[in-house]
mmCIF file of C-alpha atoms in Angstrom:
data_model
loop_
_atom_site.group_PDB
_atom_site.id
_atom_site.type_symbol
_atom_site.label_atom_id
_atom_site.label_comp_id
_atom_site.label_asym_id
_atom_site.label_seq_id
_atom_site.Cartn_x
_atom_site.Cartn_y
_atom_site.Cartn_z
ATOM 1 C CA UNK M 1 92.143 93.338 -59.755
ATOM 2 C CA UNK M 2 89.594 92.301 -57.439
ATOM 3 C CA UNK M 3 91.946 91.436 -54.233
ATOM 4 C CA UNK M 4 91.354 88.806 -51.518
ATOM 5 C CA UNK M 5 91.260 91.547 -48.773
ATOM 6 C CA UNK M 6 90.525 95.433 -48.287
ATOM 7 C CA UNK M 7 90.105 97.327 -46.072
ATOM 8 C CA UNK M 8 86.189 99.214 -45.233
ATOM 9 C CA UNK M 9 86.852 102.706 -44.474
ATOM 10 C CA UNK M 10 83.859 105.353 -44.000
ATOM 11 C CA UNK M 11 83.333 108.873 -43.626
ATOM 12 C CA UNK M 12 82.921 108.482 -39.911
ATOM 13 C CA UNK M 13 86.246 106.127 -39.774
ATOM 14 C CA UNK M 14 87.497 109.224 -41.826
ATOM 15 C CA UNK M 15 85.488 112.377 -38.649
ATOM 16 C CA UNK M 16 87.414 110.014 -36.408
ATOM 17 C CA UNK M 17 91.030 110.355 -37.658
ATOM 18 C CA UNK M 18 90.550 114.476 -38.052
ATOM 19 C CA UNK M 19 89.464 115.068 -34.975
ATOM 20 C CA UNK M 20 92.991 113.879 -33.458
ATOM 21 C CA UNK M 21 94.899 115.684 -36.033
ATOM 22 C CA UNK M 22 92.969 118.448 -35.634
ATOM 23 C CA UNK M 23 93.608 118.043 -31.545
ATOM 24 C CA UNK M 24 96.569 118.131 -28.984
ATOM 25 C CA UNK M 25 96.995 114.969 -28.530
ATOM 26 C CA UNK M 26 98.991 112.821 -31.136
ATOM 27 C CA UNK M 27 100.378 109.537 -29.932
ATOM 28 C CA UNK M 28 99.967 108.009 -26.290
ATOM 29 C CA UNK M 29 96.105 110.778 -25.598
ATOM 30 C CA UNK M 30 93.364 109.876 -24.969
ATOM 31 C CA UNK M 31 92.157 107.829 -28.490
ATOM 32 C CA UNK M 32 94.972 105.186 -26.735
ATOM 33 C CA UNK M 33 92.382 103.998 -23.475
ATOM 34 C CA UNK M 34 89.226 104.362 -25.148
ATOM 35 C CA UNK M 35 90.372 101.618 -27.991
ATOM 36 C CA UNK M 36 91.661 99.668 -25.336
ATOM 37 C CA UNK M 37 88.410 100.247 -23.527
ATOM 38 C CA UNK M 38 86.609 99.233 -27.323
ATOM 39 C CA UNK M 39 88.271 96.750 -27.771
ATOM 40 C CA UNK M 40 87.838 94.633 -24.234
ATOM 41 C CA UNK M 41 83.919 94.967 -25.537
ATOM 42 C CA UNK M 42 85.027 92.193 -27.610
ATOM 43 C CA UNK M 43 86.891 90.170 -25.287
ATOM 44 C CA UNK M 44 84.370 89.692 -23.202
ATOM 45 C CA UNK M 45 85.473 92.066 -20.320
ATOM 46 C CA UNK M 46 89.800 90.970 -20.736
ATOM 47 C CA UNK M 47 91.382 94.057 -20.510
ATOM 48 C CA UNK M 48 93.708 95.034 -23.591
ATOM 49 C CA UNK M 49 97.561 96.533 -24.309
ATOM 50 C CA UNK M 50 97.655 97.846 -27.940
ATOM 51 C CA UNK M 51 100.450 97.761 -29.995
ATOM 52 C CA UNK M 52 102.423 99.409 -33.122
ATOM 53 C CA UNK M 53 101.520 95.391 -35.130
ATOM 54 C CA UNK M 54 100.298 91.600 -34.334
ATOM 55 C CA UNK M 55 103.864 91.102 -34.766
ATOM 56 C CA UNK M 56 104.744 93.625 -31.506
ATOM 57 C CA UNK M 57 101.583 91.963 -30.262
ATOM 58 C CA UNK M 58 103.278 88.331 -30.249
ATOM 59 C CA UNK M 59 106.821 89.748 -29.085
ATOM 60 C CA UNK M 60 105.030 91.311 -25.915
ATOM 61 C CA UNK M 61 102.381 88.217 -25.382
ATOM 62 C CA UNK M 62 105.413 85.929 -24.986
ATOM 63 C CA UNK M 63 107.723 88.487 -23.381
ATOM 64 C CA UNK M 64 104.780 89.078 -21.024
ATOM 65 C CA UNK M 65 103.945 85.143 -20.121
ATOM 66 C CA UNK M 66 108.197 85.072 -19.327
ATOM 67 C CA UNK M 67 109.393 83.179 -22.402
ATOM 68 C CA UNK M 68 113.667 82.734 -23.126
ATOM 69 C CA UNK M 69 116.556 81.225 -23.759
ATOM 70 C CA UNK M 70 115.998 77.222 -22.913
ATOM 71 C CA UNK M 71 111.658 77.399 -23.228
ATOM 72 C CA UNK M 72 109.903 75.679 -25.810
ATOM 73 C CA UNK M 73 107.345 76.719 -27.576
ATOM 74 C CA UNK M 74 104.710 74.405 -29.100
ATOM 75 C CA UNK M 75 102.347 75.744 -32.298
ATOM 76 C CA UNK M 76 101.223 75.092 -35.635
ATOM 77 C CA UNK M 77 103.089 76.086 -38.663
ATOM 78 C CA UNK M 78 100.225 77.131 -40.913
ATOM 79 C CA UNK M 79 100.558 80.698 -39.612
ATOM 80 C CA UNK M 80 102.261 83.676 -40.996
ATOM 81 C CA UNK M 81 106.109 83.527 -40.054
ATOM 82 C CA UNK M 82 105.861 85.941 -36.729
ATOM 83 C CA UNK M 83 103.973 83.668 -34.777
ATOM 84 C CA UNK M 84 107.436 81.573 -34.492
ATOM 85 C CA UNK M 85 109.616 84.042 -35.529
ATOM 86 C CA UNK M 86 109.078 85.582 -32.181
ATOM 87 C CA UNK M 87 109.794 83.136 -30.210
ATOM 88 C CA UNK M 88 112.694 81.905 -31.354
ATOM 89 C CA UNK M 89 113.952 85.258 -31.927
ATOM 90 C CA UNK M 90 113.660 85.545 -27.914
ATOM 91 C CA UNK M 91 115.873 81.820 -28.315
ATOM 92 C CA UNK M 92 113.028 79.766 -27.695
ATOM 93 C CA UNK M 93 112.726 76.593 -29.520
ATOM 94 C CA UNK M 94 109.879 76.001 -31.800
ATOM 95 C CA UNK M 95 107.986 72.906 -32.343
ATOM 96 C CA UNK M 96 106.060 72.369 -34.208
ATOM 97 C CA UNK M 97 102.558 70.722 -34.186
ATOM 98 C CA UNK M 98 100.080 69.549 -37.104
ATOM 99 C CA UNK M 99 97.238 70.716 -37.166
ATOM 100 C CA UNK M 100 93.505 69.230 -37.658
ATOM 101 C CA UNK M 101 93.060 68.064 -42.107
ATOM 102 C CA UNK M 102 89.536 69.687 -41.865
ATOM 103 C CA UNK M 103 90.065 73.562 -40.144
ATOM 104 C CA UNK M 104 93.517 73.393 -40.328
ATOM 105 C CA UNK M 105 93.794 74.788 -36.594
ATOM 106 C CA UNK M 106 96.396 73.088 -33.735
ATOM 107 C CA UNK M 107 95.115 69.389 -33.379
ATOM 108 C CA UNK M 108 95.248 69.402 -29.429
ATOM 109 C CA UNK M 109 96.513 65.739 -29.448
ATOM 110 C CA UNK M 110 99.747 66.376 -31.808
ATOM 111 C CA UNK M 111 99.829 69.605 -29.217
ATOM 112 C CA UNK M 112 100.075 67.171 -26.156
ATOM 113 C CA UNK M 113 102.868 64.636 -28.356
ATOM 114 C CA UNK M 114 105.120 67.928 -28.851
ATOM 115 C CA UNK M 115 104.877 68.967 -25.137
ATOM 116 C CA UNK M 116 107.950 68.179 -22.651
ATOM 117 C CA UNK M 117 109.438 69.822 -19.467
ATOM 118 C CA UNK M 118 110.887 72.419 -21.379
ATOM 119 C CA UNK M 119 106.993 73.594 -22.771
ATOM 120 C CA UNK M 120 106.608 77.515 -21.190
ATOM 121 C CA UNK M 121 103.827 78.457 -24.485
ATOM 122 C CA UNK M 122 101.207 76.670 -26.431
ATOM 123 C CA UNK M 123 100.810 79.252 -28.978
ATOM 124 C CA UNK M 124 96.946 78.024 -30.973
ATOM 125 C CA UNK M 125 96.037 80.056 -33.697
ATOM 126 C CA UNK M 126 92.907 80.737 -34.947
ATOM 127 C CA UNK M 127 93.616 79.915 -38.697
ATOM 128 C CA UNK M 128 91.079 81.927 -41.232
ATOM 129 C CA UNK M 129 88.404 83.565 -38.320
ATOM 130 C CA UNK M 130 87.511 79.750 -36.689
ATOM 131 C CA UNK M 131 88.700 79.055 -32.733
ATOM 132 C CA UNK M 132 91.012 76.256 -32.396
ATOM 133 C CA UNK M 133 89.625 74.053 -29.740
ATOM 134 C CA UNK M 134 90.820 75.884 -26.285
ATOM 135 C CA UNK M 135 89.085 73.808 -24.214
ATOM 136 C CA UNK M 136 90.762 70.959 -25.631
ATOM 137 C CA UNK M 137 94.407 72.900 -25.323
ATOM 138 C CA UNK M 138 93.405 73.656 -22.053
ATOM 139 C CA UNK M 139 93.808 70.258 -20.643
ATOM 140 C CA UNK M 140 97.202 71.059 -23.102
ATOM 141 C CA UNK M 141 98.800 73.301 -21.237
ATOM 142 C CA UNK M 142 97.729 72.844 -17.594
ATOM 143 C CA UNK M 143 98.886 68.893 -17.670
ATOM 144 C CA UNK M 144 102.469 70.075 -19.669
ATOM 145 C CA UNK M 145 102.331 73.409 -16.864
ATOM 146 C CA UNK M 146 102.272 76.374 -19.627
ATOM 147 C CA UNK M 147 100.988 78.994 -20.651
ATOM 148 C CA UNK M 148 98.166 78.865 -23.764
ATOM 149 C CA UNK M 149 98.577 81.272 -25.637
ATOM 150 C CA UNK M 150 96.224 82.955 -28.482
ATOM 151 C CA UNK M 151 96.909 84.172 -32.235
ATOM 152 C CA UNK M 152 93.784 85.468 -32.789
ATOM 153 C CA UNK M 153 94.904 87.368 -35.671
ATOM 154 C CA UNK M 154 92.661 86.805 -38.116
ATOM 155 C CA UNK M 155 89.688 86.535 -35.280
ATOM 156 C CA UNK M 156 88.508 89.267 -33.587
ATOM 157 C CA UNK M 157 84.402 88.762 -33.017
ATOM 158 C CA UNK M 158 84.946 85.516 -33.530
ATOM 159 C CA UNK M 159 83.106 83.661 -30.416
ATOM 160 C CA UNK M 160 83.648 79.636 -29.049
ATOM 161 C CA UNK M 161 81.182 77.857 -27.112
ATOM 162 C CA UNK M 162 79.703 81.844 -26.922
ATOM 163 C CA UNK M 163 82.350 82.571 -25.376
ATOM 164 C CA UNK M 164 84.276 85.292 -26.981
ATOM 165 C CA UNK M 165 88.047 85.306 -29.155
ATOM 166 C CA UNK M 166 90.716 86.898 -26.252
ATOM 167 C CA UNK M 167 89.002 85.256 -23.073
ATOM 168 C CA UNK M 168 89.747 81.532 -23.413
ATOM 169 C CA UNK M 169 93.864 81.936 -23.650
ATOM 170 C CA UNK M 170 95.881 83.049 -20.584
ATOM 171 C CA UNK M 171 97.123 85.447 -24.035
ATOM 172 C CA UNK M 172 95.115 86.848 -26.721
ATOM 173 C CA UNK M 173 96.826 88.551 -30.077
ATOM 174 C CA UNK M 174 95.457 90.612 -32.654
ATOM 175 C CA UNK M 175 96.602 92.180 -35.987
ATOM 176 C CA UNK M 176 94.506 95.326 -37.667
ATOM 177 C CA UNK M 177 96.093 95.037 -40.183
ATOM 178 C CA UNK M 178 94.279 96.626 -43.104
ATOM 179 C CA UNK M 179 93.359 92.968 -44.380
ATOM 180 C CA UNK M 180 91.891 92.167 -41.538
ATOM 181 C CA UNK M 181 88.303 92.394 -40.012
ATOM 182 C CA UNK M 182 89.029 96.181 -37.739
ATOM 183 C CA UNK M 183 91.954 97.549 -38.641
ATOM 184 C CA UNK M 184 93.992 100.908 -37.623
ATOM 185 C CA UNK M 185 96.115 100.534 -40.904
ATOM 186 C CA UNK M 186 99.214 99.379 -38.726
ATOM 187 C CA UNK M 187 98.367 97.595 -35.342
ATOM 188 C CA UNK M 188 97.434 95.031 -32.044
ATOM 189 C CA UNK M 189 96.985 94.039 -29.263
ATOM 190 C CA UNK M 190 97.216 91.998 -26.780
ATOM 191 C CA UNK M 191 94.612 91.036 -23.766
ATOM 192 C CA UNK M 192 95.830 89.082 -20.851
ATOM 193 C CA UNK M 193 93.310 87.464 -18.134
ATOM 194 C CA UNK M 194 96.312 87.862 -15.176
ATOM 195 C CA UNK M 195 96.786 91.571 -13.797
ATOM 196 C CA UNK M 196 100.309 91.064 -13.715
ATOM 197 C CA UNK M 197 101.012 90.322 -17.387
ATOM 198 C CA UNK M 198 98.496 92.778 -18.025
ATOM 199 C CA UNK M 199 100.801 95.210 -16.440
ATOM 200 C CA UNK M 200 104.154 93.935 -18.279
ATOM 201 C CA UNK M 201 102.539 94.004 -21.340
ATOM 202 C CA UNK M 202 101.898 97.482 -21.119
ATOM 203 C CA UNK M 203 105.626 97.870 -19.392
ATOM 204 C CA UNK M 204 106.803 96.732 -23.030
ATOM 205 C CA UNK M 205 105.487 98.477 -24.920
ATOM 206 C CA UNK M 206 106.622 102.220 -23.358
ATOM 207 C CA UNK M 207 110.317 101.247 -23.087
ATOM 208 C CA UNK M 208 109.512 99.296 -19.242
ATOM 209 C CA UNK M 209 108.648 102.526 -17.770
ATOM 210 C CA UNK M 210 107.674 103.512 -14.423
ATOM 211 C CA UNK M 211 105.844 106.992 -13.285
ATOM 212 C CA UNK M 212 104.395 106.045 -10.492
ATOM 213 C CA UNK M 213 106.477 107.035 -7.427
ATOM 214 C CA UNK M 214 105.410 104.717 -4.988
ATOM 215 C CA UNK M 215 106.779 102.171 -7.512
ATOM 216 C CA UNK M 216 110.217 103.747 -7.972
ATOM 217 C CA UNK M 217 113.863 102.839 -6.873
ATOM 218 C CA UNK M 218 114.513 106.672 -5.833
ATOM 219 C CA UNK M 219 111.323 108.235 -5.949
ATOM 220 C CA UNK M 220 112.829 111.580 -4.193
ATOM 221 C CA UNK M 221 114.620 112.391 -7.395
ATOM 222 C CA UNK M 222 111.783 114.522 -8.743
ATOM 223 C CA UNK M 223 108.834 115.343 -10.390
ATOM 224 C CA UNK M 224 110.283 115.005 -13.959
ATOM 225 C CA UNK M 225 111.767 111.759 -12.409
ATOM 226 C CA UNK M 226 110.257 108.464 -14.478
ATOM 227 C CA UNK M 227 112.588 104.839 -14.375
ATOM 228 C CA UNK M 228 113.058 101.796 -16.659
ATOM 229 C CA UNK M 229 113.154 99.196 -14.155
ATOM 230 C CA UNK M 230 112.752 96.245 -17.449
ATOM 231 C CA UNK M 231 113.765 96.583 -20.643
ATOM 232 C CA UNK M 232 111.559 96.951 -23.242
ATOM 233 C CA UNK M 233 110.299 98.666 -26.767
ATOM 234 C CA UNK M 234 108.608 101.294 -28.185
ATOM 235 C CA UNK M 235 105.627 99.731 -29.363
ATOM 236 C CA UNK M 236 103.336 102.350 -28.605
ATOM 237 C CA UNK M 237 99.958 102.247 -31.089
ATOM 238 C CA UNK M 238 99.000 106.624 -31.732
ATOM 239 C CA UNK M 239 96.835 108.132 -31.165
ATOM 240 C CA UNK M 240 95.355 109.030 -34.987
ATOM 241 C CA UNK M 241 95.475 105.358 -35.490
ATOM 242 C CA UNK M 242 93.210 104.287 -32.297
ATOM 243 C CA UNK M 243 91.287 106.703 -33.346
ATOM 244 C CA UNK M 244 90.471 105.413 -36.301
ATOM 245 C CA UNK M 245 90.977 101.360 -34.375
ATOM 246 C CA UNK M 246 87.661 102.790 -32.186
ATOM 247 C CA UNK M 247 85.620 103.694 -35.197
ATOM 248 C CA UNK M 248 86.055 100.357 -36.688
ATOM 249 C CA UNK M 249 84.936 98.343 -33.925
ATOM 250 C CA UNK M 250 82.212 99.993 -33.750
ATOM 251 C CA UNK M 251 81.518 98.617 -36.890
ATOM 252 C CA UNK M 252 82.983 95.282 -36.323
ATOM 253 C CA UNK M 253 79.151 93.449 -35.804
ATOM 254 C CA UNK M 254 78.130 95.216 -39.876
ATOM 255 C CA UNK M 255 81.734 93.289 -40.645
ATOM 256 C CA UNK M 256 80.957 89.947 -39.158
ATOM 257 C CA UNK M 257 77.458 90.374 -40.910
ATOM 258 C CA UNK M 258 78.736 91.035 -43.957
ATOM 259 C CA UNK M 259 81.694 88.576 -43.813
ATOM 260 C CA UNK M 260 78.980 85.909 -42.373
ATOM 261 C CA UNK M 261 76.810 86.347 -46.382
ATOM 262 C CA UNK M 262 79.005 86.206 -48.180
ATOM 263 C CA UNK M 263 80.839 83.494 -46.766
ATOM 264 C CA UNK M 264 76.898 81.551 -46.959
ATOM 265 C CA UNK M 265 77.327 82.690 -50.736
ATOM 266 C CA UNK M 266 80.550 80.874 -50.990
ATOM 267 C CA UNK M 267 78.778 77.754 -49.213
ATOM 268 C CA UNK M 268 75.769 77.688 -51.376
ATOM 269 C CA UNK M 269 77.731 78.026 -55.045
ATOM 270 C CA UNK M 270 80.623 75.290 -53.499
ATOM 271 C CA UNK M 271 79.331 72.842 -51.603
ATOM 272 C CA UNK M 272 79.370 69.263 -53.195
ATOM 273 C CA UNK M 273 81.921 71.003 -56.129
ATOM 274 C CA UNK M 274 83.891 67.820 -58.042
ATOM 275 C CA UNK M 275 87.329 69.080 -57.122
ATOM 276 C CA UNK M 276 87.016 71.422 -54.033
ATOM 277 C CA UNK M 277 86.105 71.558 -50.635
ATOM 278 C CA UNK M 278 84.395 74.779 -48.851
ATOM 279 C CA UNK M 279 85.420 75.558 -45.322
ATOM 280 C CA UNK M 280 85.177 73.735 -41.797
ATOM 281 C CA UNK M 281 83.012 74.708 -39.475
ATOM 282 C CA UNK M 282 82.423 72.824 -36.146
ATOM 283 C CA UNK M 283 79.765 72.943 -33.802
ATOM 284 C CA UNK M 284 81.804 75.047 -31.288
ATOM 285 C CA UNK M 285 82.057 78.165 -33.133
ATOM 286 C CA UNK M 286 80.857 80.919 -35.076
ATOM 287 C CA UNK M 287 84.258 82.429 -36.698
ATOM 288 C CA UNK M 288 84.322 85.798 -38.297
ATOM 289 C CA UNK M 289 85.657 85.005 -41.154
ATOM 290 C CA UNK M 290 89.040 87.043 -41.954
ATOM 291 C CA UNK M 291 89.989 84.344 -44.829
ATOM 292 C CA UNK M 292 87.476 82.199 -46.723
ATOM 293 C CA UNK M 293 90.305 79.116 -47.584
ATOM 294 C CA UNK M 294 89.061 76.415 -49.842
ATOM 295 C CA UNK M 295 91.171 73.444 -51.081
ATOM 296 C CA UNK M 296 91.084 72.733 -54.747
ATOM 297 C CA UNK M 297 91.427 69.048 -54.883
ATOM 298 C CA UNK M 298 93.755 67.107 -57.409
ATOM 299 C CA UNK M 299 97.484 69.133 -57.828
ATOM 300 C CA UNK M 300 95.405 71.891 -59.572
ATOM 301 C CA UNK M 301 96.016 75.096 -56.540
ATOM 302 C CA UNK M 302 99.005 76.172 -59.070
ATOM 303 C CA UNK M 303 96.540 75.891 -62.507
ATOM 304 C CA UNK M 304 93.861 77.877 -60.814
ATOM 305 C CA UNK M 305 95.947 80.520 -58.840
ATOM 306 C CA UNK M 306 97.124 81.673 -61.908
ATOM 307 C CA UNK M 307 94.120 81.239 -64.447
ATOM 308 C CA UNK M 308 92.233 83.455 -61.605
ATOM 309 C CA UNK M 309 95.171 85.554 -61.346
ATOM 310 C CA UNK M 310 94.575 86.250 -65.268
ATOM 311 C CA UNK M 311 91.199 86.816 -64.856
ATOM 312 C CA UNK M 312 90.974 89.462 -62.538
ATOM 313 C CA UNK M 313 90.644 87.923 -59.244
ATOM 314 C CA UNK M 314 93.634 88.514 -56.301
ATOM 315 C CA UNK M 315 93.146 84.809 -54.918
ATOM 316 C CA UNK M 316 95.889 84.614 -52.365
ATOM 317 C CA UNK M 317 97.732 81.624 -50.827
ATOM 318 C CA UNK M 318 96.927 81.671 -46.941
ATOM 319 C CA UNK M 319 100.221 79.998 -45.408
ATOM 320 C CA UNK M 320 103.214 78.291 -46.637
ATOM 321 C CA UNK M 321 104.561 75.812 -43.660
ATOM 322 C CA UNK M 322 106.273 78.233 -41.218
ATOM 323 C CA UNK M 323 109.084 75.917 -41.389
ATOM 324 C CA UNK M 324 109.553 75.720 -45.066
ATOM 325 C CA UNK M 325 111.106 79.413 -44.604
ATOM 326 C CA UNK M 326 115.093 79.460 -45.622
ATOM 327 C CA UNK M 327 115.399 80.640 -42.794
ATOM 328 C CA UNK M 328 114.022 77.719 -40.378
ATOM 329 C CA UNK M 329 115.681 75.522 -42.864
ATOM 330 C CA UNK M 330 118.473 76.863 -41.837
ATOM 331 C CA UNK M 331 117.877 76.200 -38.531
ATOM 332 C CA UNK M 332 117.339 72.249 -39.184
ATOM 333 C CA UNK M 333 114.136 72.211 -39.797
ATOM 334 C CA UNK M 334 112.608 69.444 -42.394
ATOM 335 C CA UNK M 335 109.978 69.408 -45.263
ATOM 336 C CA UNK M 336 107.629 66.370 -43.295
ATOM 337 C CA UNK M 337 107.635 66.986 -40.170
ATOM 338 C CA UNK M 338 103.081 67.545 -40.014
ATOM 339 C CA UNK M 339 101.916 65.907 -43.117
ATOM 340 C CA UNK M 340 98.734 67.391 -42.223
ATOM 341 C CA UNK M 341 99.611 70.491 -42.667
ATOM 342 C CA UNK M 342 101.545 70.712 -45.415
ATOM 343 C CA UNK M 343 98.732 68.027 -47.598
ATOM 344 C CA UNK M 344 96.561 71.355 -46.540
ATOM 345 C CA UNK M 345 99.059 73.782 -47.638
ATOM 346 C CA UNK M 346 98.960 72.099 -51.126
ATOM 347 C CA UNK M 347 95.674 72.439 -51.627
ATOM 348 C CA UNK M 348 94.819 75.604 -50.092
ATOM 349 C CA UNK M 349 93.266 79.126 -52.116
ATOM 350 C CA UNK M 350 91.741 82.168 -50.128
ATOM 351 C CA UNK M 351 88.614 83.582 -52.710
ATOM 352 C CA UNK M 352 88.234 87.002 -52.466
ATOM 353 C CA UNK M 353 86.631 88.058 -48.988
ATOM 354 C CA UNK M 354 86.004 91.633 -47.469
ATOM 355 C CA UNK M 355 82.458 93.627 -46.759
ATOM 356 C CA UNK M 356 82.675 96.262 -49.622
ATOM 357 C CA UNK M 357 83.252 93.205 -51.838
ATOM 358 C CA UNK M 358 79.346 93.273 -53.777
ATOM 359 C CA UNK M 359 77.084 90.286 -54.742
ATOM 360 C CA UNK M 360 78.006 91.434 -58.055
ATOM 361 C CA UNK M 361 81.764 91.173 -57.646
ATOM 362 C CA UNK M 362 81.944 87.023 -55.883
ATOM 363 C CA UNK M 363 79.557 86.617 -58.636
ATOM 364 C CA UNK M 364 82.636 87.276 -60.612
ATOM 365 C CA UNK M 365 84.881 85.114 -58.704
ATOM 366 C CA UNK M 366 81.923 82.341 -58.709
ATOM 367 C CA UNK M 367 82.190 82.798 -62.828
ATOM 368 C CA UNK M 368 85.680 82.529 -63.139
ATOM 369 C CA UNK M 369 86.416 79.196 -60.260
ATOM 370 C CA UNK M 370 83.460 77.642 -62.014
ATOM 371 C CA UNK M 371 84.218 77.709 -65.177
ATOM 372 C CA UNK M 372 87.749 77.055 -64.643
ATOM 373 C CA UNK M 373 87.088 73.394 -62.135
ATOM 374 C CA UNK M 374 84.074 72.259 -63.730
#
């Protein structure tokens, strides 16, 4: 079975992990700082805090944004449910706004229409690695007095108007799950343009602990003394995983290039094919493609999915609209709220895309797909 996504691990990755395993630090050591510094090279110098997953990154970012009961979050429904679920768990009300029909990214006009006096955060999702329209979304958040958050789980290495993802929003979250462009096995990070929010994120991922004597309420307790100044969680990403992340980030240019080459081959083979639409790409975007999402027309998506899977091609669907999940249905959300998102979901299919996919593998994918559709 060819998967739709897969990690790329080489000997240098293995050696980096083994060096940590043979050293003195397994967690909260020098590789954490090294990973965060390497990641900041890809965010245009915006500093980052590493955490244990992309979901933990969303939680940390929303806490750093001060999100809580009574607040509203405007976001896209075409995302893994964690983007909205964390806001719901924090007591905020999630307002789903529709997407652009071609890119599947949050539509700035729809986001603007969804904002109210209670809107605290607007969260864009860089679907498939294609950046959202951040200039237009910034106008929305400025008008609403809200913060702009980027869920860039798909988009590390992507650029918008020649600016790197990670520098475009007030807070940006990343995921390093194995199918993502860069992996730490499990892991995530938050990039913050405001030092206060960066500090809030750093404290939250470590129980809210403070050790700096100048910041302690009772500084004369003793050299061992530390204080919890705000409540937090243990979202610390271990040194052993950060070592993997450092090496993976150094391979990111090669990962981007191979994904771009594979996407170009798909474009050439599938562009103009009746019954299928290839991914849109706006002039302002330089995507680091995480997914290659096609749209199967004519109500044939389920047929194509089943036949491709039966042929050993691990296509995937990304994603069921978040408010279709029973947890949101039970809160009163109903189908039909975001017709563009629902129409996109009804046709969407992710074809295999990862650096280890060979040209021969891709030719097999294309042969099976073309045999079904032509």
